[in-house]
Coordinates of C-alpha atoms in Angstrom, one line a residue:
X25 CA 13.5 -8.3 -18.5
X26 CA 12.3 -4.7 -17.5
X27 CA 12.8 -3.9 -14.2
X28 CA 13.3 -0.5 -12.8
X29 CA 15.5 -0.1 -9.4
X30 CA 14.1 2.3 -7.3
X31 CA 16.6 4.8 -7.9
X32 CA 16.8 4.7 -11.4
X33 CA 12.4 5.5 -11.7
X34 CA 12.8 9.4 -13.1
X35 CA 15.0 8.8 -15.6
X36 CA 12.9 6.0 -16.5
X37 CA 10.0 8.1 -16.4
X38 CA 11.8 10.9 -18.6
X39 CA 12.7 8.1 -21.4
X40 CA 11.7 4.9 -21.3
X41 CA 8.0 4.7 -20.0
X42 CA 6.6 5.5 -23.2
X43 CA 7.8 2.5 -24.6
X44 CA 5.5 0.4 -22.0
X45 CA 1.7 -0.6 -21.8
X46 CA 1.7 -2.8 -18.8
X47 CA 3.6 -1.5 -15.6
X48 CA 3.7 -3.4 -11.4
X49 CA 4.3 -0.8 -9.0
X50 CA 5.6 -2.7 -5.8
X51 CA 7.7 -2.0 -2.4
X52 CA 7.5 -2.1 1.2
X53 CA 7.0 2.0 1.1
X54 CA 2.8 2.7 0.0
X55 CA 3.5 5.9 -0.3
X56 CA 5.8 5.8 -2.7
X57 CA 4.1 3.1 -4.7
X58 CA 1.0 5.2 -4.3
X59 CA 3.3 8.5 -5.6
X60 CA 5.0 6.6 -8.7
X61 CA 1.6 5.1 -9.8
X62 CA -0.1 8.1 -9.4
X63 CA 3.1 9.6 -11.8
X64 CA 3.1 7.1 -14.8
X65 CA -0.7 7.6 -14.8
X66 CA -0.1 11.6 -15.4
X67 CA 2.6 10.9 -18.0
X68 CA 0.1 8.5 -20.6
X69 CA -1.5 12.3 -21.5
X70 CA -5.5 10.9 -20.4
X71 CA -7.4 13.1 -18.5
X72 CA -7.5 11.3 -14.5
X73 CA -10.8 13.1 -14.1
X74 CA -12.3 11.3 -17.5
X75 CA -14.4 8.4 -15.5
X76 CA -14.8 7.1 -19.4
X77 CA -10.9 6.8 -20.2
X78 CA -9.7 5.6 -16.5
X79 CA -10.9 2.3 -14.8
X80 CA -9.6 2.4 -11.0
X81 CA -10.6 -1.3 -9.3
X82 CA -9.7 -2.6 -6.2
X83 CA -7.6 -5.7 -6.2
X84 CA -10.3 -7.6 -4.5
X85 CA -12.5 -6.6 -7.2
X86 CA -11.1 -9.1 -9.2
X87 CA -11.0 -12.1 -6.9
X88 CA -14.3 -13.4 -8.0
X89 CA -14.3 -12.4 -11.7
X90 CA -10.6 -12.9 -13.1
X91 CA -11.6 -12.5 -16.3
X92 CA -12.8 -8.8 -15.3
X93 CA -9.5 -7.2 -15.8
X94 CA -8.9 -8.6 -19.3
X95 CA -12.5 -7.1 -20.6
X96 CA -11.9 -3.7 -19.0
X97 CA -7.9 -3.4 -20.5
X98 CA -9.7 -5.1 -24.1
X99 CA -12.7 -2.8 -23.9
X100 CA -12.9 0.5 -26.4
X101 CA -13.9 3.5 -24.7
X102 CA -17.5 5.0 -25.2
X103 CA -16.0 8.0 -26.8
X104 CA -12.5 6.3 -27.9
X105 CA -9.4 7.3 -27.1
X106 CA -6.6 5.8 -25.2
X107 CA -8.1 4.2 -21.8
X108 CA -6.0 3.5 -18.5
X109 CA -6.8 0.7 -16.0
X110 CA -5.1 1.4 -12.6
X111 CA -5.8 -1.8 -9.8
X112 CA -4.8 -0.9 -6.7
X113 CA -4.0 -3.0 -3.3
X114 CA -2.7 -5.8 -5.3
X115 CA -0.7 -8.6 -3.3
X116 CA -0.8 -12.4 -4.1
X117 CA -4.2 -12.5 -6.3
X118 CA -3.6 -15.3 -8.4
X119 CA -6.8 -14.4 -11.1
X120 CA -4.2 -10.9 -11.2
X121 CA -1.2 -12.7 -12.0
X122 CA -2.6 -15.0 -14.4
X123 CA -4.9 -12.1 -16.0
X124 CA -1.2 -10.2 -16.0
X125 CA 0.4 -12.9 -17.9
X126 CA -1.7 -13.2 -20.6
X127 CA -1.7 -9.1 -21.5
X128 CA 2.4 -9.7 -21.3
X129 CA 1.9 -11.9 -23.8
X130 CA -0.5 -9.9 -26.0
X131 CA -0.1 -6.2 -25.0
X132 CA -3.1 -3.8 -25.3
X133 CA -2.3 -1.7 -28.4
X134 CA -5.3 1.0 -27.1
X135 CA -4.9 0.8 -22.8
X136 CA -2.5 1.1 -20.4
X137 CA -2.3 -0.7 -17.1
X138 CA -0.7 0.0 -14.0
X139 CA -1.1 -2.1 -10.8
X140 CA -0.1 -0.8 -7.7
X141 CA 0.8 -3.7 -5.3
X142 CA 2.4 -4.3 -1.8
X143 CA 5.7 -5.9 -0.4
X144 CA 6.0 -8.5 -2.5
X145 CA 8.3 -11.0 -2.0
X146 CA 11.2 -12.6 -4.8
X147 CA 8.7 -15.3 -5.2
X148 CA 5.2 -13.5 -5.6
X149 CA 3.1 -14.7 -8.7
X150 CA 2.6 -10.9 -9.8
X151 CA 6.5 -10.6 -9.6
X152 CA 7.5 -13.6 -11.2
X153 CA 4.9 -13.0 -13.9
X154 CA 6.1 -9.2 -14.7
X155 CA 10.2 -9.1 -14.1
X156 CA 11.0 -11.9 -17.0
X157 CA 9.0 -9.9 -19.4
X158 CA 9.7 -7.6 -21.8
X159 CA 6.3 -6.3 -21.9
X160 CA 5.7 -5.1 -18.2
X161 CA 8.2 -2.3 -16.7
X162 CA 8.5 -3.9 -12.9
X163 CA 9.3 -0.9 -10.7
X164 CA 10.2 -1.4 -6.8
X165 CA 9.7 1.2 -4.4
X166 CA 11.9 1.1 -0.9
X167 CA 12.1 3.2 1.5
X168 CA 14.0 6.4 0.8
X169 CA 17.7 6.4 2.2
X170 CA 19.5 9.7 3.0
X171 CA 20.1 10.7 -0.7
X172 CA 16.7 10.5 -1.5
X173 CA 15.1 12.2 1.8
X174 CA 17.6 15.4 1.2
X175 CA 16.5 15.3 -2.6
X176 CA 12.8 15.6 -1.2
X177 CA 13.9 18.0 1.7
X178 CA 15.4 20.4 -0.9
X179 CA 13.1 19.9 -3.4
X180 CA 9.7 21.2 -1.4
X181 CA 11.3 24.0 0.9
X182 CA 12.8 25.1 -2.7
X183 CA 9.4 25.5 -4.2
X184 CA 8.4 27.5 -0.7
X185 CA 11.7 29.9 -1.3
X186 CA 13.1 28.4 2.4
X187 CA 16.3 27.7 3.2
X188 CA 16.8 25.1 6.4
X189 CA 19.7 25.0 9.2
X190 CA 22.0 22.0 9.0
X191 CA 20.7 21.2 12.5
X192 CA 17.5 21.5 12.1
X193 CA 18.0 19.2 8.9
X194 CA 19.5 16.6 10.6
X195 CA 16.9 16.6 13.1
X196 CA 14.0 16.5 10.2
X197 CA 15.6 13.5 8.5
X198 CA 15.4 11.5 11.6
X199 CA 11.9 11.9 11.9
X200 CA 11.4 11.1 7.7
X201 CA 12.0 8.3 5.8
X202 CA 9.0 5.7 6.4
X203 CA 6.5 6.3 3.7
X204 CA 7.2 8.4 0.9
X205 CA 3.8 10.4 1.3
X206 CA 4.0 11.0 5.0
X207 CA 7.6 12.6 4.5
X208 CA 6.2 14.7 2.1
X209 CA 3.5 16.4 3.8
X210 CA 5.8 16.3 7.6
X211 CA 8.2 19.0 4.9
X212 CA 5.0 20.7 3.4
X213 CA 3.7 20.9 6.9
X214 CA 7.2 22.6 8.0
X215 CA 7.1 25.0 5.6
X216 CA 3.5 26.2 6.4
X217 CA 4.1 26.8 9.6
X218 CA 7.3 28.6 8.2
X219 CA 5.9 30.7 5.3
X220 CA 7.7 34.4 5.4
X221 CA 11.0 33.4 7.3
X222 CA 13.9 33.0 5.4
X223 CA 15.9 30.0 7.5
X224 CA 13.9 27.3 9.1
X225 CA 15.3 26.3 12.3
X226 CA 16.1 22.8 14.6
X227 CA 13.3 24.9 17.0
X228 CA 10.9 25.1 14.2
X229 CA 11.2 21.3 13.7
X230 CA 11.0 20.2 17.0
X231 CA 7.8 22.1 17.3
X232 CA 5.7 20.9 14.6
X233 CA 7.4 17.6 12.8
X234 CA 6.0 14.4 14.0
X235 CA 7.5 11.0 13.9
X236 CA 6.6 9.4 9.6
X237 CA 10.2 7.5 10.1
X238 CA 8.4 4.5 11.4
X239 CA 4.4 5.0 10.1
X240 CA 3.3 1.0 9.5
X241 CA 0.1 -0.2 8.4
X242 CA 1.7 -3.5 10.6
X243 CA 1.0 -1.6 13.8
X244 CA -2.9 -1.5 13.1
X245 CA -3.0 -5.1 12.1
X246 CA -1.2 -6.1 15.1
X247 CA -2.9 -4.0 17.2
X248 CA -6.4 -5.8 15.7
X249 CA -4.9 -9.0 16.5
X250 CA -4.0 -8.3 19.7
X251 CA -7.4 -6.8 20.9
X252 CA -5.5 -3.5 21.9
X253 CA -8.3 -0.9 21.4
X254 CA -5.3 1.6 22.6
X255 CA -2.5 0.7 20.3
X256 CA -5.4 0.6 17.5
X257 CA -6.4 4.0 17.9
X258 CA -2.9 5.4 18.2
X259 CA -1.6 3.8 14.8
X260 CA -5.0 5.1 12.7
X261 CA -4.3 8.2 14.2
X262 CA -0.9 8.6 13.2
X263 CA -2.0 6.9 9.4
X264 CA -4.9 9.7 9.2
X265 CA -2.5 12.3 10.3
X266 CA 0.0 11.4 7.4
X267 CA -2.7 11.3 4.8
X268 CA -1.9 7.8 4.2
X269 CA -4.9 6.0 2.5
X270 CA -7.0 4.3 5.2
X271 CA -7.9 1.1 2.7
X272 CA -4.3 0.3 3.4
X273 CA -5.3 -0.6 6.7
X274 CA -8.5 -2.5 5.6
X275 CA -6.3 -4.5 2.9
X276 CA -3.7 -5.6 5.0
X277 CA -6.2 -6.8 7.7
X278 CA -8.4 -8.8 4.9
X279 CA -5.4 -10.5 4.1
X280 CA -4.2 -11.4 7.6
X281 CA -7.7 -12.9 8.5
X282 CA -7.2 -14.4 5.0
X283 CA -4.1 -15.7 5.7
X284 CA -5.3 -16.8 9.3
X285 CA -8.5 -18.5 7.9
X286 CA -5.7 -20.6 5.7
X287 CA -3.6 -21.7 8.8
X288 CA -6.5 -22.4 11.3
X289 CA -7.7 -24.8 8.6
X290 CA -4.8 -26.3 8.5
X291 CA -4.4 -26.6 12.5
X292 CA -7.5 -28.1 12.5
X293 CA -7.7 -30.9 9.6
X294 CA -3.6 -32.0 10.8
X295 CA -4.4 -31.3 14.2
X296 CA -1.3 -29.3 14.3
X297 CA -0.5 -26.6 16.9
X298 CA -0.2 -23.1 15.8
X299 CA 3.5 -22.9 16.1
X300 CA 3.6 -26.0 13.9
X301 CA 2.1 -24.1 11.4
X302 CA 3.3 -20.6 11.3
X303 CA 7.0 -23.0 10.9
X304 CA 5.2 -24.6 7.5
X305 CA 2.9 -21.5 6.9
X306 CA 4.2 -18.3 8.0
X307 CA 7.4 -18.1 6.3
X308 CA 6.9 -14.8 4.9
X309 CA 5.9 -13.2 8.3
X310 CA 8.2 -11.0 10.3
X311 CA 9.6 -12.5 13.0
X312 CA 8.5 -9.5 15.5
X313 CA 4.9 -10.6 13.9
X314 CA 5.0 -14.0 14.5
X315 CA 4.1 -14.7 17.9
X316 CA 1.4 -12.3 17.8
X317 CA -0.1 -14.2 14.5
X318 CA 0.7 -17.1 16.6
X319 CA -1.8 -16.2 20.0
X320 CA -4.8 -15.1 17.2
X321 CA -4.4 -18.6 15.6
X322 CA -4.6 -20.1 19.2
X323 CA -7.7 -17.7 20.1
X324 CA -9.6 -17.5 16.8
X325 CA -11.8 -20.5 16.0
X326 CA -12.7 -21.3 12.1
X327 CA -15.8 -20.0 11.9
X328 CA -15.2 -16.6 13.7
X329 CA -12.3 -16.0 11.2
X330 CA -14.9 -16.3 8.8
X331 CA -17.4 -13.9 10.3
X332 CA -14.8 -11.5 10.8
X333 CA -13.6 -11.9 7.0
X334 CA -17.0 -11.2 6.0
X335 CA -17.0 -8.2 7.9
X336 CA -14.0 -6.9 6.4
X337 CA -15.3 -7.7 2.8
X338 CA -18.7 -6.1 3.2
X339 CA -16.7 -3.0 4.5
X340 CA -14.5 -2.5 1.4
X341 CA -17.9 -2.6 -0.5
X342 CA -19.5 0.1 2.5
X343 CA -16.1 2.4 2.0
X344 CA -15.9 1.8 -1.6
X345 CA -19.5 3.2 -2.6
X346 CA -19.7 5.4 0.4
X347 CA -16.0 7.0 0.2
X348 CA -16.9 10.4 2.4
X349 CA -17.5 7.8 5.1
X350 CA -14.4 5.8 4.5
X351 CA -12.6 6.7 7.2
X352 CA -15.3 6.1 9.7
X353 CA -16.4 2.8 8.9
X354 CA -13.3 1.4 8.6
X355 CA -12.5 2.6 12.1
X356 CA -15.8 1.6 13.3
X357 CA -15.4 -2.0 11.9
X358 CA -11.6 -2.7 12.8
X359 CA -12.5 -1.6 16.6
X360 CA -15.3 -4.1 16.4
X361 CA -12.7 -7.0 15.1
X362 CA -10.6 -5.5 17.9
X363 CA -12.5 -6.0 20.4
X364 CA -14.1 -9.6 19.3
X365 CA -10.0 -10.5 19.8
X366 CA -9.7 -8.6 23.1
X367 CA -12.9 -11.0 24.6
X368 CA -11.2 -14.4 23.2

């Protein structure tokens, strides 16, 4: 069994990493998954820029080809080397899981793969495939308490050569915490606006630190569901404005209208009401998400979940091979879902 608690990740870094091939990178917090993904890739000594040595796929990718992932982690580079396959958006693909369990069987001797993934529950395939193995290094990512935000605090206005008020650092912890990334750049973004004082100040806080205590990819989803063009706009704002990826937004929404296509099937071949089946169903929603889920499944016939899920897949292919349009398009298309809700 190799799992890594989330506060125990640098000293595993440091010492252990190197002893792993496979590595599931998981947790409620994307921007840390993003961060520590982003981390063991740097430490495996292949150059990220190399398109020949790094594979980057999309979870998604590998829905219709399962076998994909075990040809690109088996496959010998064109000019050799070490290689490094990174999935990202990972959540409960089962051609993943099963792909997963075979390599923690049989380990690449010449790749490395890491596989960034979601909130997954005790019970996801991914994580019941990885933790009992000795083979995969399981890593969680929660969000960071007050130990960890003060590390981070101290850590970024060091490298400016700033020095912070105890009031004004209580007031920027309140507003931190969230997502890993988007407390990062609120402290880089401090100390911009900072650069040649010597003490920042609770003023200097107050004037340019916005709320990342609370920055959920939920809120767009919800706000999708709910046909709120308003509430919509306001969450992609405040994801664009804390540089968290965008295709965070697009995954999470494929997989509600995923998971909505599942449950309206069910409604409909039981002749069960919605509530009846977010009880059998929707377990592993939130409760504040599950009378909202419940209304869409209500107001969403079969087919038009379909539509909308083809939508949503020909959009990951539109952002993936246009990505200086990424953010556009998925805007563009998650307004149009948004307001197919707000009519029904």
């Amino acid at each position: 069994m190799s799992e890594v608690k989330s506060h125990e990740f640098d000293n595993f870094l440091q010492k252990s990493a190197a002893d792993y091939r496979l590595f599931l990178v998981y947790g409620p917090d994307r921007g840390l998954v993003s961060e520590r993904a982003a981390q063991l890739a740097g430490c495996f000594g292949i150059p990220l820029d190399d398109p020949f040595a790094v594979v980057k796929l999309d979870a998604t990718e590998l829905q219709q080809s399962a076998g994909r992932l075990l040809d690109e982690v088996n496959a010998i580079g064109l000019f050799g080397g070490e290689k490094l396959v990174w999935i990202k958006g990972a959540s409960a693909e089962k051609g993943l899981s099963e792909a997963l369990q075979v390599l923690a069987a049989a380990p690449p001797s010449g790749s490395y793969l890491v596989i960034e993934a979601g909130d997954l529950k005790k019970g996801a395939a991914l994580r019941k495939t990885a933790e009992p193995s000795r083979t995969v290094a399981s890593i969680a990512c929660y969000s960071d308490d007050a130990r960890a935000l003060n590390a981070l605090v101290d850590r970024e206005l060091s490298e400016a050569g700033l020095r912070i008020s105890p009031a004004a650092r209580e007031r920027l912890l309140e507003a931190l915490g969230g997502d890993r990334i988007a407390s990062r750049n609120e402290v880089r973004k401090l100390a911009l606006y900072c650069r040649g004082r010597d003490i920042i100040s609770e003023e200097d806080v107050l004037a340019v630190v916005g709320d990342a205590s609370a920055i959920s990819v939920d809120d767009a989803v919800d706000a999708v569901l709910q046909g709120n063009v308003d509430a919509l706009m306001h969450a992609m704002k405040k994801i664009t404005t804390s540089k968290t990826p965008v295709f965070l937004v697009l995954q999470s929404c494929l997989r509600q209208f995923q998971q909505l296509d599942v449950m309206r099937s069910e409604m409909d071949a039981n002749r069960q009401s919605a509530s009846q089946v977010i009880a059998s169903l929707g377990r592993g929603l939130h409760f504040r998400r599950k009378p909202i889920v419940e209304a869409a499944l209500r107001h969403w016939t079969a087919p038009a979940i379909r539509r909308e899920l083809n939508r949503l897949q020909t959009t990951i292919y539109q952002s993936r091979s246009r990505q200086s349009l990424e953010e556009s398009l998925v805007l563009q298309n998650l307004l149009a879902i948004a307001i197919q809700s707000a009519k029904r």
